[in-house]
PDB file of C-alpha atoms in Angstrom:
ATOM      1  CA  UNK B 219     -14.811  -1.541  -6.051  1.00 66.00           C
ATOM      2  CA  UNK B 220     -11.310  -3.041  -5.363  1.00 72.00           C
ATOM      3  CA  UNK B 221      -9.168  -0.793  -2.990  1.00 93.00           C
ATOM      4  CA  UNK B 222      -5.926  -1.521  -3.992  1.00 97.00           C
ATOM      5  CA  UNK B 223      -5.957  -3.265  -7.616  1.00 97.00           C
ATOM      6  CA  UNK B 224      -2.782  -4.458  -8.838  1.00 97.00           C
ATOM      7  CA  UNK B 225      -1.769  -5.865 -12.534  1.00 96.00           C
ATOM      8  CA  UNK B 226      -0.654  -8.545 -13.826  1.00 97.00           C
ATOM      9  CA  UNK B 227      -1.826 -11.284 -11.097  1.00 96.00           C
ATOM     10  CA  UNK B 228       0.680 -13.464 -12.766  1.00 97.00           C
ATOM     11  CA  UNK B 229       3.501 -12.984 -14.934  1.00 96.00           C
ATOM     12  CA  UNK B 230       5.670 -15.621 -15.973  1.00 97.00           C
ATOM     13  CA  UNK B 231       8.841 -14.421 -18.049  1.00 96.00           C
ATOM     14  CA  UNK B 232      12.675 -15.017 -19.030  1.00 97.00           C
ATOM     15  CA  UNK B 233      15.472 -14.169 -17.517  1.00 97.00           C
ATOM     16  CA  UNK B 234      17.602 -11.006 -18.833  1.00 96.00           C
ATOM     17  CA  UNK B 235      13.848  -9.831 -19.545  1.00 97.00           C
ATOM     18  CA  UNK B 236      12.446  -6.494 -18.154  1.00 97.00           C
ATOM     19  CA  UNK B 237       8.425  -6.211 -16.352  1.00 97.00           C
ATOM     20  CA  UNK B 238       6.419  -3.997 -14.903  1.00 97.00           C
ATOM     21  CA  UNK B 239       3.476  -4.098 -11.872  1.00 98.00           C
ATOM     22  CA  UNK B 240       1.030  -1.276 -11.940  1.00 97.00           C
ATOM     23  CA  UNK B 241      -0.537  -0.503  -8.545  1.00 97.00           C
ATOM     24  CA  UNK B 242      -3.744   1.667  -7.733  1.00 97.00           C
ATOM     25  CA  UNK B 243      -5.217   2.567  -4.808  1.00 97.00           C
ATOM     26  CA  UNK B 244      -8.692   4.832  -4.477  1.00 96.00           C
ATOM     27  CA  UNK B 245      -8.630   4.918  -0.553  1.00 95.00           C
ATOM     28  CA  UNK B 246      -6.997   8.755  -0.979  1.00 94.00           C
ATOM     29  CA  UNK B 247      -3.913   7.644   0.991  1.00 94.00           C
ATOM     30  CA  UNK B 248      -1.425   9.100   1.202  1.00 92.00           C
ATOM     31  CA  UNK B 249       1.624   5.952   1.447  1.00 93.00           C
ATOM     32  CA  UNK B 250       1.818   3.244  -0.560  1.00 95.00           C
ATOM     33  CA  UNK B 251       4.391   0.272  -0.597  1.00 95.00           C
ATOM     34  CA  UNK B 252       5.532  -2.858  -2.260  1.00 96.00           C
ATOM     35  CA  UNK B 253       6.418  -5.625  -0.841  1.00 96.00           C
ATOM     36  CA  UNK B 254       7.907  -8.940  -1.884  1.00 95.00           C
ATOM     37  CA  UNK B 255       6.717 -12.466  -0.504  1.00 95.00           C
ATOM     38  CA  UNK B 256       9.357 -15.033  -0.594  1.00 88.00           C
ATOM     39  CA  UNK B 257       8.915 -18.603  -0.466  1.00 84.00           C
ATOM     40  CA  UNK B 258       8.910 -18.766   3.447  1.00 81.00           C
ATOM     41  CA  UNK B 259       5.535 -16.302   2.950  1.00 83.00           C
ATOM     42  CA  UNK B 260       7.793 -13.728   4.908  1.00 90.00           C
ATOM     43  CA  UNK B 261       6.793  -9.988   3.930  1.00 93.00           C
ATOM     44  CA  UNK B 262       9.226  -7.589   3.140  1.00 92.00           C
ATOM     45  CA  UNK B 263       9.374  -3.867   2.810  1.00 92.00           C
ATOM     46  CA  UNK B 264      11.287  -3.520  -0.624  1.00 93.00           C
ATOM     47  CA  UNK B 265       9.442   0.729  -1.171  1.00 90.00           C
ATOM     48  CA  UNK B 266       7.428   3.268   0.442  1.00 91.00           C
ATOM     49  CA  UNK B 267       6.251   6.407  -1.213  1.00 90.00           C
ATOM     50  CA  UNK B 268       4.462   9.084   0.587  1.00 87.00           C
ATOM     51  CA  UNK B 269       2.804  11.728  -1.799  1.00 80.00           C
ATOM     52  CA  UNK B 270       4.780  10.535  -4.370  1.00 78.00           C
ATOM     53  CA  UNK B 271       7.918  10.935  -2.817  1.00 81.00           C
ATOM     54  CA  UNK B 272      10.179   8.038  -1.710  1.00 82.00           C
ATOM     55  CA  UNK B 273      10.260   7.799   2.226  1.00 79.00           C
ATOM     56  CA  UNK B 274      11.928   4.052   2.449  1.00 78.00           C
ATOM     57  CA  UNK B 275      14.281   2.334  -0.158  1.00 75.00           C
ATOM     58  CA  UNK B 276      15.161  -1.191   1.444  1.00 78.00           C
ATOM     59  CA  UNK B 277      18.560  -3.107   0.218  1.00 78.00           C
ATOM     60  CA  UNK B 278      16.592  -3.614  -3.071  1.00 87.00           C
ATOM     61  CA  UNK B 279      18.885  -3.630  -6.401  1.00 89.00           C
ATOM     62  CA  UNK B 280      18.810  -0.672  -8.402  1.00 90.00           C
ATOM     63  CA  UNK B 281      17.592  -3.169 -11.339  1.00 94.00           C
ATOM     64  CA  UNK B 282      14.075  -2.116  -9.422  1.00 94.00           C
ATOM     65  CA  UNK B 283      12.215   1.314  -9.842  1.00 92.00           C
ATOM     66  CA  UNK B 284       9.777   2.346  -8.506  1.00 92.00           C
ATOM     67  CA  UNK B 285       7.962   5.318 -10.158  1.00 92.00           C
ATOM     68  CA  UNK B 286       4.701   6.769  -8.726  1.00 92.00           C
ATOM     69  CA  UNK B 287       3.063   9.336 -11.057  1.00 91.00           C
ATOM     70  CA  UNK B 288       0.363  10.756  -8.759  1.00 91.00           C
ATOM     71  CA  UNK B 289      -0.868   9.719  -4.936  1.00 91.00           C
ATOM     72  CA  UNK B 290      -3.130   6.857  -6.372  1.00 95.00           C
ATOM     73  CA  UNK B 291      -0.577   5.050  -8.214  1.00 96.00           C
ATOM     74  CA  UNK B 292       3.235   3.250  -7.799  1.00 96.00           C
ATOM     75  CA  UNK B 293       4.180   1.111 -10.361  1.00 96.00           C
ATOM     76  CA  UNK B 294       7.212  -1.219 -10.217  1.00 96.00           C
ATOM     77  CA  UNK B 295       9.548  -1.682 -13.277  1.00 96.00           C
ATOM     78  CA  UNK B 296      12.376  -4.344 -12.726  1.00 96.00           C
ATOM     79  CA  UNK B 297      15.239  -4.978 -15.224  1.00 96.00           C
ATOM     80  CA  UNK B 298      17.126  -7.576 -16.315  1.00 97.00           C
ATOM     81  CA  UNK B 299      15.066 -10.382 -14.309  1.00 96.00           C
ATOM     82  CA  UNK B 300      17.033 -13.085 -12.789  1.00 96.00           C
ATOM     83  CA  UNK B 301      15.689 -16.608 -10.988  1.00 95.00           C
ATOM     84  CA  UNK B 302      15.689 -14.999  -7.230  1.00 93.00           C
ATOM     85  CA  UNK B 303      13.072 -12.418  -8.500  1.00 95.00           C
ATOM     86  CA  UNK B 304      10.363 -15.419  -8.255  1.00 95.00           C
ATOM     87  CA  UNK B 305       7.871 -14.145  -5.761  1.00 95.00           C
ATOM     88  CA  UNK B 306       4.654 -12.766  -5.770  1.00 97.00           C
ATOM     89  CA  UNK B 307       4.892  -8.762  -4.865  1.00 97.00           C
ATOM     90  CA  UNK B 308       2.219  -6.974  -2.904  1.00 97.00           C
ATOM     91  CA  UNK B 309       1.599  -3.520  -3.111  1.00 97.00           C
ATOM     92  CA  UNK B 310      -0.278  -1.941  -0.157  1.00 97.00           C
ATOM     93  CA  UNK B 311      -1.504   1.580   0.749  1.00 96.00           C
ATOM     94  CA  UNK B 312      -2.332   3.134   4.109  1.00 94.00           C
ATOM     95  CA  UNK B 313      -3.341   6.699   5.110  1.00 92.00           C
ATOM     96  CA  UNK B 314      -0.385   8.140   8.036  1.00 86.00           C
ATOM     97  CA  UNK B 315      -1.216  11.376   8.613  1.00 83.00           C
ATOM     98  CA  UNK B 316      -4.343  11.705  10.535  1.00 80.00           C
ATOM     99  CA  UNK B 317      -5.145   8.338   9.621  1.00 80.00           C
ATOM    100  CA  UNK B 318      -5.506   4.509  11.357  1.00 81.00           C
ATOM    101  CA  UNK B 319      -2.130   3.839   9.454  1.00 86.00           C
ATOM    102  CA  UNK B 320      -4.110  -0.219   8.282  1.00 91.00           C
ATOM    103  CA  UNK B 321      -2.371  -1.314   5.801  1.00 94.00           C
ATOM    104  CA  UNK B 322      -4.734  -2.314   3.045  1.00 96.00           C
ATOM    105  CA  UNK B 323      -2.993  -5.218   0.436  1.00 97.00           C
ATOM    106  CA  UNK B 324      -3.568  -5.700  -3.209  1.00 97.00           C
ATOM    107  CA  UNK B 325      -3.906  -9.213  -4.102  1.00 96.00           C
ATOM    108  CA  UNK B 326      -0.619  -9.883  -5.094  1.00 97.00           C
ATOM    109  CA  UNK B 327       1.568 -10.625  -8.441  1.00 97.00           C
ATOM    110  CA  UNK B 328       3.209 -13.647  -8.870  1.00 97.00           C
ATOM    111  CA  UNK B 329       6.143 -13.577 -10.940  1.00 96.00           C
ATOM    112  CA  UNK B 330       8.429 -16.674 -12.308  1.00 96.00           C
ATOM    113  CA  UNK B 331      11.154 -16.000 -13.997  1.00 96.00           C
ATOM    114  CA  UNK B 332      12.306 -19.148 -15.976  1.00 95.00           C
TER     115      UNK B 332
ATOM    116  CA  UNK R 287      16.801  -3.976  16.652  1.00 83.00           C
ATOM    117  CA  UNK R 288      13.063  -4.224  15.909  1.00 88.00           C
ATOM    118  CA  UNK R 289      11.839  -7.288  16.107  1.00 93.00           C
ATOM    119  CA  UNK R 290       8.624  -9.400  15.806  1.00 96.00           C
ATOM    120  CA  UNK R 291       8.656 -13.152  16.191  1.00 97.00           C
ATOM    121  CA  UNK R 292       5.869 -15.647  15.889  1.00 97.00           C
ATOM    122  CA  UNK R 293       4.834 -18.780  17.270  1.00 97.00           C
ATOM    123  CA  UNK R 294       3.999 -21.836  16.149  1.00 97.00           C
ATOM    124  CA  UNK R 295       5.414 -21.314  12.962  1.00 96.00           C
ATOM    125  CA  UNK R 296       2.449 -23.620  11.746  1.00 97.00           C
ATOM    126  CA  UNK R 297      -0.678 -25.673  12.996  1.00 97.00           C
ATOM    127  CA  UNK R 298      -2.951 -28.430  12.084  1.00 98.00           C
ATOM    128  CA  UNK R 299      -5.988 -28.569  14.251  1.00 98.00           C
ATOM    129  CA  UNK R 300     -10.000 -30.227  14.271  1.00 98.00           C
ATOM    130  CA  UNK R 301     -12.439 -28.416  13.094  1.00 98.00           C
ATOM    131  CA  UNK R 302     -14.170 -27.307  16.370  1.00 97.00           C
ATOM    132  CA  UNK R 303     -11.420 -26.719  18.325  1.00 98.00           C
ATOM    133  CA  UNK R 304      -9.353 -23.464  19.544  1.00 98.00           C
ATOM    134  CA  UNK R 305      -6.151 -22.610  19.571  1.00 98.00           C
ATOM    135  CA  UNK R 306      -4.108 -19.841  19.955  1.00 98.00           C
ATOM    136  CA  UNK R 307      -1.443 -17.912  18.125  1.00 98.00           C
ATOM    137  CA  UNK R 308       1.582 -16.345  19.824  1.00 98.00           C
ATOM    138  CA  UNK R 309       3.642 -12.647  18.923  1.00 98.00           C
ATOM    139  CA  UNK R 310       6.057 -11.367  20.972  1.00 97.00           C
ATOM    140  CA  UNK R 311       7.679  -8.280  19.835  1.00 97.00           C
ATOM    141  CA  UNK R 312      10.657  -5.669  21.109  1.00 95.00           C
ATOM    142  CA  UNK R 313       9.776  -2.748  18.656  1.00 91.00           C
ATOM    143  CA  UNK R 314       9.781   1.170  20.110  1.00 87.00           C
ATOM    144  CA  UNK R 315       8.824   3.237  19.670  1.00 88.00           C
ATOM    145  CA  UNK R 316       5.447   0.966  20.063  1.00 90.00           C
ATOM    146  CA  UNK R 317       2.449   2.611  18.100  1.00 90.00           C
ATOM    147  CA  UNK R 318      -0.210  -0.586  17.582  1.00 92.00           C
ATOM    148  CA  UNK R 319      -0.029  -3.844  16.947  1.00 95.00           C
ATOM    149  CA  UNK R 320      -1.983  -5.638  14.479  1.00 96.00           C
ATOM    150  CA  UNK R 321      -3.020  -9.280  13.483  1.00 97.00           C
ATOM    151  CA  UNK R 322      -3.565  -9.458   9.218  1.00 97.00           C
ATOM    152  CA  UNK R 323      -4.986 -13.073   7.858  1.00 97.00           C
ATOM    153  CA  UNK R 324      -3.705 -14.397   4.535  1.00 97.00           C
ATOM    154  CA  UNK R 325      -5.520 -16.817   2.402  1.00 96.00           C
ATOM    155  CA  UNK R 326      -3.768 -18.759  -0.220  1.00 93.00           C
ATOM    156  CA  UNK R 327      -3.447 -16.453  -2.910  1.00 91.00           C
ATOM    157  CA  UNK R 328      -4.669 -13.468  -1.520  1.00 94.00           C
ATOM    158  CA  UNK R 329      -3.442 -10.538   0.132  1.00 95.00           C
ATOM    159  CA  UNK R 330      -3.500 -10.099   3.968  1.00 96.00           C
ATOM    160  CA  UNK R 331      -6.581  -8.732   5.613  1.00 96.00           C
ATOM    161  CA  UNK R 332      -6.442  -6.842   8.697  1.00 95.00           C
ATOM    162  CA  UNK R 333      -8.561  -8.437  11.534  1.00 95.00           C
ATOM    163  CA  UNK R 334      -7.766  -6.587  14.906  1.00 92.00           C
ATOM    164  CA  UNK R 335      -5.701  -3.462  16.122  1.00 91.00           C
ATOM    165  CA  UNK R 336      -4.202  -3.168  19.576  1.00 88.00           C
ATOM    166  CA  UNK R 337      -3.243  -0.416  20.753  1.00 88.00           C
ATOM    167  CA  UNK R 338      -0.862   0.604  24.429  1.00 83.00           C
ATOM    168  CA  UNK R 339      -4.045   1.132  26.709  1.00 86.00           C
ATOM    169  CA  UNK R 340      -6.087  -1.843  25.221  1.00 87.00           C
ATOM    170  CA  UNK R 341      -5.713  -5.415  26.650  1.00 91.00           C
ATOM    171  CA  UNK R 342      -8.679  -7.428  24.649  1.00 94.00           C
ATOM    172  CA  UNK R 343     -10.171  -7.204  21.595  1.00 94.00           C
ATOM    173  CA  UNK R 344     -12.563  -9.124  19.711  1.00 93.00           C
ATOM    174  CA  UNK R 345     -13.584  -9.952  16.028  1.00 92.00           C
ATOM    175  CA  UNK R 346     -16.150 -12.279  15.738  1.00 94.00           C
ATOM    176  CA  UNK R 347     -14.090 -15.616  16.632  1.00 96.00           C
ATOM    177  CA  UNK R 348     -11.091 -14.043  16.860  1.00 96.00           C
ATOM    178  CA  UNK R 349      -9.846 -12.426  20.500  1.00 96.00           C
ATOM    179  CA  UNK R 350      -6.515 -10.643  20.669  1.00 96.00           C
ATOM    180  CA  UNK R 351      -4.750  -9.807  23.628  1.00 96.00           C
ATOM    181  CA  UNK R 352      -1.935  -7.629  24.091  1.00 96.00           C
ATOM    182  CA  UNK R 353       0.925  -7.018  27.543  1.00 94.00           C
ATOM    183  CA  UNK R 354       2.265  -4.216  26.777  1.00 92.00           C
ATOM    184  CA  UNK R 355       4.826  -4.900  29.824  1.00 92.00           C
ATOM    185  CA  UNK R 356       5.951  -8.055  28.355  1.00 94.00           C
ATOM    186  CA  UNK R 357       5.731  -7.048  24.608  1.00 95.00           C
ATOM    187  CA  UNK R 358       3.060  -9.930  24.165  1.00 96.00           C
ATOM    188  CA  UNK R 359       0.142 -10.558  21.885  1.00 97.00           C
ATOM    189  CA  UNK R 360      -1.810 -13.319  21.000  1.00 97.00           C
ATOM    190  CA  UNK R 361      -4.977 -14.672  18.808  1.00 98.00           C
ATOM    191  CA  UNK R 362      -7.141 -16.694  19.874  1.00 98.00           C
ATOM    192  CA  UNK R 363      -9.861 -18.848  17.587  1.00 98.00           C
ATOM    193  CA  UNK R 364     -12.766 -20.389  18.399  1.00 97.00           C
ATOM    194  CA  UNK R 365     -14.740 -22.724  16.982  1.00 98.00           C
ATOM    195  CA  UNK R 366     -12.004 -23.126  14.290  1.00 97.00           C
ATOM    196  CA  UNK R 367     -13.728 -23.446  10.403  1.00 97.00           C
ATOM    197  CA  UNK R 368     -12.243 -24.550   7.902  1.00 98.00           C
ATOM    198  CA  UNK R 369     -12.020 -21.152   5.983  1.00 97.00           C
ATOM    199  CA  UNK R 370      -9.563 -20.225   8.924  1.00 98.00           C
ATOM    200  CA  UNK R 371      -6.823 -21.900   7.264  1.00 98.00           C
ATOM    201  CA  UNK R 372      -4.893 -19.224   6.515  1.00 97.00           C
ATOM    202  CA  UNK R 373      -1.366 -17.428   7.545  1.00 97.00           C
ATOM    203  CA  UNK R 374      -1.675 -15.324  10.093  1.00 98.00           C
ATOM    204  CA  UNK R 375       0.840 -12.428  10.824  1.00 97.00           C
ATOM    205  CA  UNK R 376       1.328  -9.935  13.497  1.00 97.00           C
ATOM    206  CA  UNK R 377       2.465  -6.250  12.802  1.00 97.00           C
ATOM    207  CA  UNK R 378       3.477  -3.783  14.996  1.00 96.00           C
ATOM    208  CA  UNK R 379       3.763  -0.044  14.450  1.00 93.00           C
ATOM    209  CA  UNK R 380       6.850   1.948  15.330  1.00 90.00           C
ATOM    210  CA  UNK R 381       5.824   5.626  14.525  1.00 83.00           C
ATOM    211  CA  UNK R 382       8.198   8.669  16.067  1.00 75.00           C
ATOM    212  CA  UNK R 383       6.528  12.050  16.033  1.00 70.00           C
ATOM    213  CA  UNK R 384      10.723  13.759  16.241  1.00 68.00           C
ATOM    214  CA  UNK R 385      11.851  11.718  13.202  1.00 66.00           C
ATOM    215  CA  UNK R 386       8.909  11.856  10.948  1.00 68.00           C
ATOM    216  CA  UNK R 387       8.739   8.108  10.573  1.00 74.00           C
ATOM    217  CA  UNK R 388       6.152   5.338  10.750  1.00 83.00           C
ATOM    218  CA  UNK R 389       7.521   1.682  10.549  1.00 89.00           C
ATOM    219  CA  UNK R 390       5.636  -1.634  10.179  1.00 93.00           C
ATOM    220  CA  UNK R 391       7.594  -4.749  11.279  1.00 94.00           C
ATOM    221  CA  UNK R 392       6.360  -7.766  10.150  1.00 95.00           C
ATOM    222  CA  UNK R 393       5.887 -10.879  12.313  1.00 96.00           C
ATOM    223  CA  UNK R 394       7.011 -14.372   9.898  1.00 92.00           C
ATOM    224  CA  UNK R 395       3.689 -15.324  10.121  1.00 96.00           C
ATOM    225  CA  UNK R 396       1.541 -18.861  11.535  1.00 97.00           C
ATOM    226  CA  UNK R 397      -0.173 -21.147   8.733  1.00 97.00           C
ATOM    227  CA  UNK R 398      -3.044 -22.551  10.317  1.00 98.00           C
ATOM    228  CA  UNK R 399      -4.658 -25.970   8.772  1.00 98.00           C
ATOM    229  CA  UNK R 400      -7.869 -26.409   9.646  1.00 98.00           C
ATOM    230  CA  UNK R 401      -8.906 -30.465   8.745  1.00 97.00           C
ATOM    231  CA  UNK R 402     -12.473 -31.440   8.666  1.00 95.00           C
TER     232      UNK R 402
END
């Protein structure tokens, strides 16, 4: 069983278009994050939602939301794509409180937008 | 400003052979430290967790050290396969119990080739 499944693995799209990335995770944690890989391979926090509330909201544009319906999930819904949105995004999960605080990754989405 | 840098930022070594990966970090408050692998196309994988009191730690191949006094770490492989090539990338922990928070900082990473 996959820890932390995310979907699409790739999604290739136009610009001016809008896309969504569901995440899951069924460790029971209780933070969960995305995270944006550039072309360097250089992680970088963009959100982090503890029990569904949102703890860290990097220099992202607001043409990104994040919207996590219960613990297990945090999907990411971006508008109005542009070229510099070509990465692949990771969402990750760990457990804080009480917990080892590992941060377990999904496999990743690449997106291209042409 | 927290801080983790890595080095080499990549290496091509024998199959056989060891090297070693450097991370030197100025993070605080210092939780743990922790060395993730990436393979191409995958997401990273956590292989060891240092914490202050621990100096060694070993995974198999893989041996990470850690001076807390010079904000040091490093990852050693031996016997080097081929299925190490990978990135590798340190990650330290800045939690504070006053403020509530819990960081990760992320290290840019080493891609290791490993030729036959």
């Amino acid at each position: 069983d996959t820890a932390v499944s995310q979907t699409p693995k790739y999604l290739v799209t136009q610009m001016g278009n809008d896309k969504s990335i569901k995440c899951e995770q069924n460790l029971g944690h209780d933070t969960m994050y995305w995270y944006k890989q550039d072309s360097k391979k250089f992680l970088k926090i963009m959100f982090s939602y503890n029990n569904k509330e949102l703890i860290i909201n990097e220099t992202v544009p607001n043409r990104f939301s994040p919207k996590s319906p219960d613990k297990a999930h945090l999907n990411l819904h971006i508008n109005s794509l542009e070229l510099g949105d070509s990465a692949v995004y990771f969402c990750a999960s760990s457990q804080i409180l009480l917990g080892t605080g590992e941060l377990f990754f999904g496999e990743g989405s690449r997106l291209t937008v042409l | 400003k927290n801080q983790v840098e890595q080095s080499p930022q990549s290496l091509i070594i024998l199959e056989g052979k060891n090297c070693t990966l450097q991370c030197n970090y100025t993070v605080s408050p210092f939780s743990n430290l922790r060395w993730y692998k990436q393979d191409t196309g995958r997401g990273p994988v956590s292989l060891t967790i240092m914490t202050f009191s621990e100096n060694t730690k070993s995974n198999g191949r893989y041996t990470a050290t850690l001076d807390a006094d010079t904000k040091q770490s490093s990852l050693h492989i031996t016997a080097s396969q081929l299925s190490d090539s990978a990135s590798y990338i340190c990650v330290v922990s800045a939690a504070s119990v006053t403020s509530g928070t819990y960081k990760y900082i992320f290290g840019t990473g080493t891609r290791l080739k490993v030729l036959a």
